[in-house]
Coordinates of C-alpha atoms in Angstrom, one line a residue:
M1 CA 0.0 0.0 0.0
R2 CA 1.0 3.6 -0.4
A3 CA 2.0 5.4 2.8
V4 CA 3.8 8.6 3.9
I5 CA 6.8 7.8 6.1
L6 CA 8.9 9.9 8.5
Q7 CA 12.4 8.4 8.7
E8 CA 14.0 11.0 11.0
F9 CA 12.6 14.0 12.9
G10 CA 12.9 17.3 11.0
T11 CA 13.4 15.6 7.6
P12 CA 11.0 15.6 4.6
L13 CA 8.1 13.1 4.6
I14 CA 8.5 10.3 2.0
L15 CA 5.7 8.8 -0.1
T16 CA 6.5 5.1 -0.6
E17 CA 5.1 1.6 -0.6
I18 CA 5.0 -0.5 2.5
D19 CA 3.3 -3.8 3.5
K20 CA -0.5 -3.6 4.0
P21 CA -1.3 -4.5 7.6
A22 CA -3.8 -7.1 8.7
A23 CA -6.3 -6.9 11.5
E24 CA -5.0 -8.5 14.6
P25 CA -7.2 -9.6 17.6
G26 CA -9.1 -6.6 18.8
Q27 CA -8.3 -4.6 15.7
V28 CA -10.2 -3.3 12.7
L29 CA -8.5 -2.9 9.2
V30 CA -9.7 0.4 7.8
K31 CA -9.4 1.6 4.2
V32 CA -8.5 5.2 4.9
K33 CA -10.6 7.7 2.9
A34 CA -9.4 10.9 4.6
S35 CA -6.8 12.0 7.2
G36 CA -7.2 15.1 9.3
V37 CA -4.1 17.3 9.9
N38 CA -3.6 18.8 13.3
P39 CA -0.8 21.2 14.5
L40 CA 0.4 18.3 16.6
D41 CA 1.1 16.3 13.4
T42 CA 3.5 19.0 12.3
K43 CA 5.2 19.2 15.7
I44 CA 5.7 15.4 15.7
R45 CA 7.3 15.6 12.2
A46 CA 9.7 18.4 13.4
G47 CA 10.7 16.5 16.6
K48 CA 9.0 19.1 18.8
A49 CA 6.5 16.8 20.5
A50 CA 8.3 14.6 23.0
H51 CA 5.0 14.0 24.8
A52 CA 3.7 12.1 21.8
E53 CA 6.5 9.5 22.2
R54 CA 6.7 8.7 18.5
T55 CA 9.0 5.9 17.4
L56 CA 10.6 6.1 14.0
P57 CA 10.4 5.3 11.1
A58 CA 6.7 5.9 11.3
V59 CA 3.5 6.7 9.4
L60 CA 2.1 9.9 10.9
G61 CA -1.5 11.1 11.0
L62 CA -3.7 11.2 14.1
D63 CA -7.2 11.3 12.7
L64 CA -9.0 9.2 10.1
A65 CA -12.3 8.5 8.4
G66 CA -12.7 5.4 6.3
V67 CA -14.4 2.1 5.6
V68 CA -13.9 -1.2 7.5
E69 CA -12.2 -3.7 5.3
E70 CA -11.9 -6.6 7.8
V71 CA -12.2 -7.2 11.6
G72 CA -9.9 -9.1 13.8
A73 CA -10.8 -11.8 16.3
G74 CA -12.9 -10.6 19.2
V75 CA -14.3 -7.6 17.5
S76 CA -18.1 -7.6 17.4
D77 CA -19.0 -3.9 17.1
F78 CA -17.9 -3.4 13.5
A79 CA -18.3 -5.3 10.2
P80 CA -16.8 -4.9 6.7
G81 CA -18.4 -2.0 4.9
D82 CA -19.0 0.1 8.1
E83 CA -18.0 3.8 7.7
V84 CA -16.0 4.7 10.7
Y85 CA -13.8 7.5 12.2
G86 CA -11.6 8.2 15.1
M87 CA -8.2 9.3 16.5
T88 CA -6.4 6.1 16.0
G89 CA -2.6 6.5 15.5
G90 CA 0.4 8.6 14.7
V91 CA 1.8 8.5 18.2
G92 CA 3.7 6.0 20.3
D93 CA 4.0 2.8 18.2
L94 CA 0.5 3.2 16.5
Q95 CA 0.5 3.5 12.8
G96 CA -1.0 6.8 11.6
S97 CA -3.6 7.6 9.0
L98 CA -1.3 8.8 6.1
A99 CA -1.6 5.5 4.4
E100 CA -4.2 3.7 2.3
Y101 CA -4.9 1.2 5.1
A102 CA -4.6 1.2 8.9
A103 CA -5.1 -1.6 11.4
V104 CA -6.4 0.2 14.5
D105 CA -7.7 -0.7 17.9
A106 CA -11.4 -1.1 17.6
R107 CA -11.8 0.7 21.0
L108 CA -10.7 3.9 19.3
L109 CA -13.3 3.8 16.6
A110 CA -16.9 4.8 16.2
R111 CA -19.3 4.9 13.2
K112 CA -19.0 8.0 11.1
P113 CA -21.8 10.5 11.4
T114 CA -24.2 10.0 8.5
A115 CA -24.6 13.8 8.2
L116 CA -20.9 14.4 7.5
A117 CA -18.8 13.5 4.5
M118 CA -15.6 11.5 5.0
R119 CA -13.5 14.7 4.8
E120 CA -15.6 16.4 7.5
A121 CA -15.5 13.3 9.7
A122 CA -11.7 13.1 9.5
A123 CA -11.5 16.7 10.7
L124 CA -13.2 16.0 14.0
P125 CA -11.6 13.3 16.2
L126 CA -8.7 15.0 18.0
V127 CA -10.5 18.3 18.4
A128 CA -13.8 16.8 19.4
I129 CA -12.2 14.5 22.0
T130 CA -10.1 17.3 23.4
A131 CA -13.1 19.6 23.7
W132 CA -15.4 16.9 25.1
E133 CA -12.8 15.9 27.8
G134 CA -12.4 19.5 28.8
L135 CA -16.0 20.7 28.8
V136 CA -17.9 17.6 29.7
D137 CA -15.6 15.2 31.5
R138 CA -13.7 17.8 33.5
A139 CA -15.9 20.9 33.8
Q140 CA -19.3 19.2 33.4
V141 CA -20.7 22.1 31.5
Q142 CA -24.5 22.4 31.8
A143 CA -27.4 24.6 30.8
G144 CA -27.5 28.1 32.1
Q145 CA -23.7 28.5 32.7
K146 CA -21.6 31.2 31.2
V147 CA -18.7 29.5 29.3
L148 CA -15.7 31.3 27.9
I149 CA -13.7 29.6 25.1
H150 CA -10.3 31.1 24.4
G151 CA -9.4 30.7 20.8
G152 CA -13.0 30.2 19.7
A153 CA -12.2 30.2 16.0
G154 CA -9.4 27.6 16.2
G155 CA -9.5 23.9 15.6
I156 CA -10.4 22.9 19.1
G157 CA -12.1 26.2 19.9
H158 CA -14.7 26.1 17.2
V159 CA -15.8 22.6 18.2
A160 CA -15.8 23.5 21.9
V161 CA -18.1 26.4 21.2
Q162 CA -20.6 24.0 19.5
I163 CA -20.4 21.4 22.2
A164 CA -20.9 24.0 25.0
R165 CA -23.9 25.5 23.1
A166 CA -25.4 22.0 22.6
R167 CA -25.3 21.5 26.3
G168 CA -27.3 24.7 26.9
A169 CA -24.6 27.0 28.0
E170 CA -24.3 30.7 27.1
V171 CA -21.0 30.8 25.2
F172 CA -18.5 33.6 24.8
A173 CA -15.3 33.2 22.8
T174 CA -12.1 35.2 22.3
A175 CA -10.6 35.6 18.8
S176 CA -8.5 38.0 16.7
P177 CA -10.4 40.7 14.8
S178 CA -10.4 38.8 11.5
R179 CA -12.1 35.8 13.2
L180 CA -14.8 37.5 15.3
E181 CA -17.4 37.0 12.6
A182 CA -16.6 33.3 12.4
V183 CA -17.1 33.0 16.2
A184 CA -20.4 34.9 16.0
R185 CA -21.7 32.5 13.2
L186 CA -21.1 29.6 15.7
G187 CA -23.5 31.3 18.1
A188 CA -21.0 32.6 20.6
T189 CA -20.6 36.2 21.8
P190 CA -17.2 37.3 20.3
I191 CA -14.6 39.0 22.3
D192 CA -11.7 40.8 20.6
H193 CA -8.7 39.8 22.8
T194 CA -6.5 42.4 21.1
T195 CA -8.5 45.4 22.3
T196 CA -10.4 44.2 25.4
A197 CA -8.7 43.7 28.7
V198 CA -9.7 40.8 31.0
D199 CA -11.3 42.9 33.6
E200 CA -13.3 44.7 30.9
Y201 CA -14.9 41.6 29.4
V202 CA -15.4 40.0 32.8
A203 CA -17.3 43.1 33.9
R204 CA -19.2 43.4 30.6
H205 CA -20.4 39.8 30.3
T206 CA -20.6 38.6 33.9
G207 CA -21.1 41.7 36.0
G208 CA -17.7 41.2 37.5
E209 CA -18.6 37.7 38.8
G210 CA -16.4 35.7 36.4
F211 CA -17.3 32.9 34.0
D212 CA -18.6 29.6 35.3
V213 CA -16.2 27.6 33.0
I214 CA -13.2 28.8 31.0
F215 CA -11.7 26.5 28.3
D216 CA -8.2 27.6 27.3
T217 CA -7.0 26.3 23.9
V218 CA -4.1 28.8 23.6
G219 CA -1.9 28.4 26.7
G220 CA 0.8 30.7 28.1
A221 CA -0.5 34.2 29.1
V222 CA -4.0 33.2 28.1
L223 CA -4.1 30.5 30.8
D224 CA -2.9 33.1 33.3
A225 CA -5.8 35.4 32.2
S226 CA -8.2 32.5 32.7
F227 CA -7.3 32.2 36.3
A228 CA -8.3 35.9 36.8
A229 CA -11.5 35.6 34.9
V230 CA -13.2 32.6 36.4
R231 CA -16.1 32.8 38.9
T232 CA -15.3 32.9 42.6
Y233 CA -15.7 29.5 44.4
T234 CA -17.6 27.6 41.8
G235 CA -15.6 28.5 38.6
H236 CA -13.5 26.0 36.8
V237 CA -10.7 26.5 34.3
V238 CA -9.7 23.8 31.8
S239 CA -6.6 24.0 29.5
A240 CA -5.5 21.8 26.6
L241 CA -2.1 23.6 26.7
G242 CA -1.3 23.9 30.4
W243 CA 2.4 23.0 29.9
G244 CA 4.2 26.1 31.1
T245 CA 5.0 27.4 34.6
H246 CA 2.1 29.5 36.0
S247 CA 1.2 31.2 39.2
I248 CA -2.0 29.8 40.6
A249 CA -2.4 32.6 43.1
P250 CA -5.2 34.4 41.1
L251 CA -7.0 31.0 40.9
S252 CA -6.5 30.3 44.6
F253 CA -7.7 33.8 45.7
R254 CA -10.9 33.0 43.9
G255 CA -11.3 29.6 45.4
A256 CA -11.8 28.2 41.9
T257 CA -10.5 25.0 40.4
Y258 CA -8.4 23.8 37.4
S259 CA -8.0 20.7 35.2
G260 CA -5.7 19.8 32.4
V261 CA -6.5 17.7 29.3
F262 CA -4.0 15.3 27.8
T263 CA -5.9 13.7 24.9
L264 CA -3.1 11.3 23.9
L265 CA -3.0 9.4 27.2
P266 CA -5.3 6.4 26.2
M267 CA -3.3 6.0 22.9
L268 CA 0.0 6.0 24.7
T269 CA -0.9 3.9 27.7
G270 CA -3.7 1.6 26.3
R271 CA -5.9 2.7 29.3
G272 CA -9.3 4.4 28.7
R273 CA -9.5 3.8 24.9
E274 CA -13.2 2.8 25.2
H275 CA -13.9 6.3 26.4
H276 CA -12.5 7.8 23.2
S277 CA -15.0 5.6 21.2
Q278 CA -17.8 6.8 23.5
I279 CA -16.9 10.5 22.8
M280 CA -16.8 9.8 19.1
R281 CA -20.3 8.3 19.3
E282 CA -21.5 11.4 21.2
A283 CA -19.9 13.7 18.6
A284 CA -21.6 11.7 15.8
A285 CA -25.0 12.1 17.5
L286 CA -24.4 15.9 17.8
A287 CA -23.4 16.0 14.1
D288 CA -26.4 14.0 12.9
A289 CA -28.6 16.3 15.0
G290 CA -27.1 19.4 13.2
A291 CA -25.4 20.7 16.3
L292 CA -21.8 20.0 15.3
K293 CA -20.0 20.6 12.1
P294 CA -16.3 21.2 11.5
R295 CA -15.0 24.1 9.4
L296 CA -12.8 22.8 6.6
D297 CA -10.2 24.7 4.6
P298 CA -11.3 24.5 0.9
R299 CA -7.9 23.4 -0.4
R300 CA -7.5 19.7 -1.4
F301 CA -4.4 17.7 -0.7
T302 CA -3.4 14.1 -1.4
L303 CA -0.8 11.7 0.0
A304 CA 1.6 13.3 -2.5
D305 CA 0.9 16.7 -1.1
V306 CA 1.3 16.1 2.6
A307 CA 4.3 18.4 2.9
D308 CA 2.2 21.3 1.5
A309 CA -0.6 20.5 3.8
H310 CA 1.7 20.6 6.8
T311 CA 3.1 23.9 5.6
A312 CA -0.4 25.3 5.4
V313 CA -1.0 24.4 9.0
E314 CA 2.3 25.7 10.2
S315 CA 2.0 29.0 8.4
G316 CA -1.4 29.8 10.0
S317 CA -2.9 30.3 6.6
A318 CA -5.6 27.5 7.0
Q319 CA -9.1 28.7 7.0
G320 CA -10.5 25.7 8.9
K321 CA -9.1 22.2 9.2
I322 CA -6.8 20.8 6.6
V323 CA -7.7 17.3 5.4
I324 CA -5.8 14.9 3.2
D325 CA -7.7 12.9 0.6
V326 CA -6.2 9.4 0.9
N327 CA -8.3 6.9 -1.1

């Protein structure tokens, strides 16, 4: 089969032929139709993602959508011909989705939303799982709460806005001036982070009380700002990028709480993979109900163009998720 291989970190990706895998016990062989590209994919290629624990040489690609070709022993949830999607590889020793076929752990898969095309489905897994773990698993967002999403027009952010709204929350989202309209179209109240100070938007939108839940998808100074903008006592801050060194004094003085999200953990450890499948099923239900739809960059890329796709993500020029057409 054709696959894109990374031989050494920081070197060009190579399109070549490798052996087609077979479904081992507990696995599903998927004919890959589309592979979503995430910023993490580009960092792994560059050797700047030690937390992903990628062993080389390797096929990269975290997200996929495709059709079940065969099922291994012990798999009863899927059958040949099923359309599926999930975050299934590209880290640790798991083959990624930049290949015509992938043998993946059935516990990481779910049936593709019928309302979404393969390309749209391939754009969802990492961002949907990250947003769900933050908003639902950690913060338990519910109707009536005021939720602030930092980076509301980004890959994780635009999905987080939709999930929070689907759960009945009143959603606010920070964005740069050029992306405020995109945030508003998602149904969130946009906040221009370049012109509005933290205390200003806290006063304007919460009467100075703070937001019930804040989801940080940016990290750094934005996480520090989150600690100062959360509601006293009952507020909760979640970050998908809480990797730096931060003072928790502003959070402590408010008596609020914090959680981190590390979406790769089940893939790296083998523990909790069934929950990723459950989240994918929940995301599919939202998509089929018209409450969740990823925003795709209109450009088309194939396995021969993966380098260009990575460049588009790294440059910040993407207007939505970049997706590779595989088969």
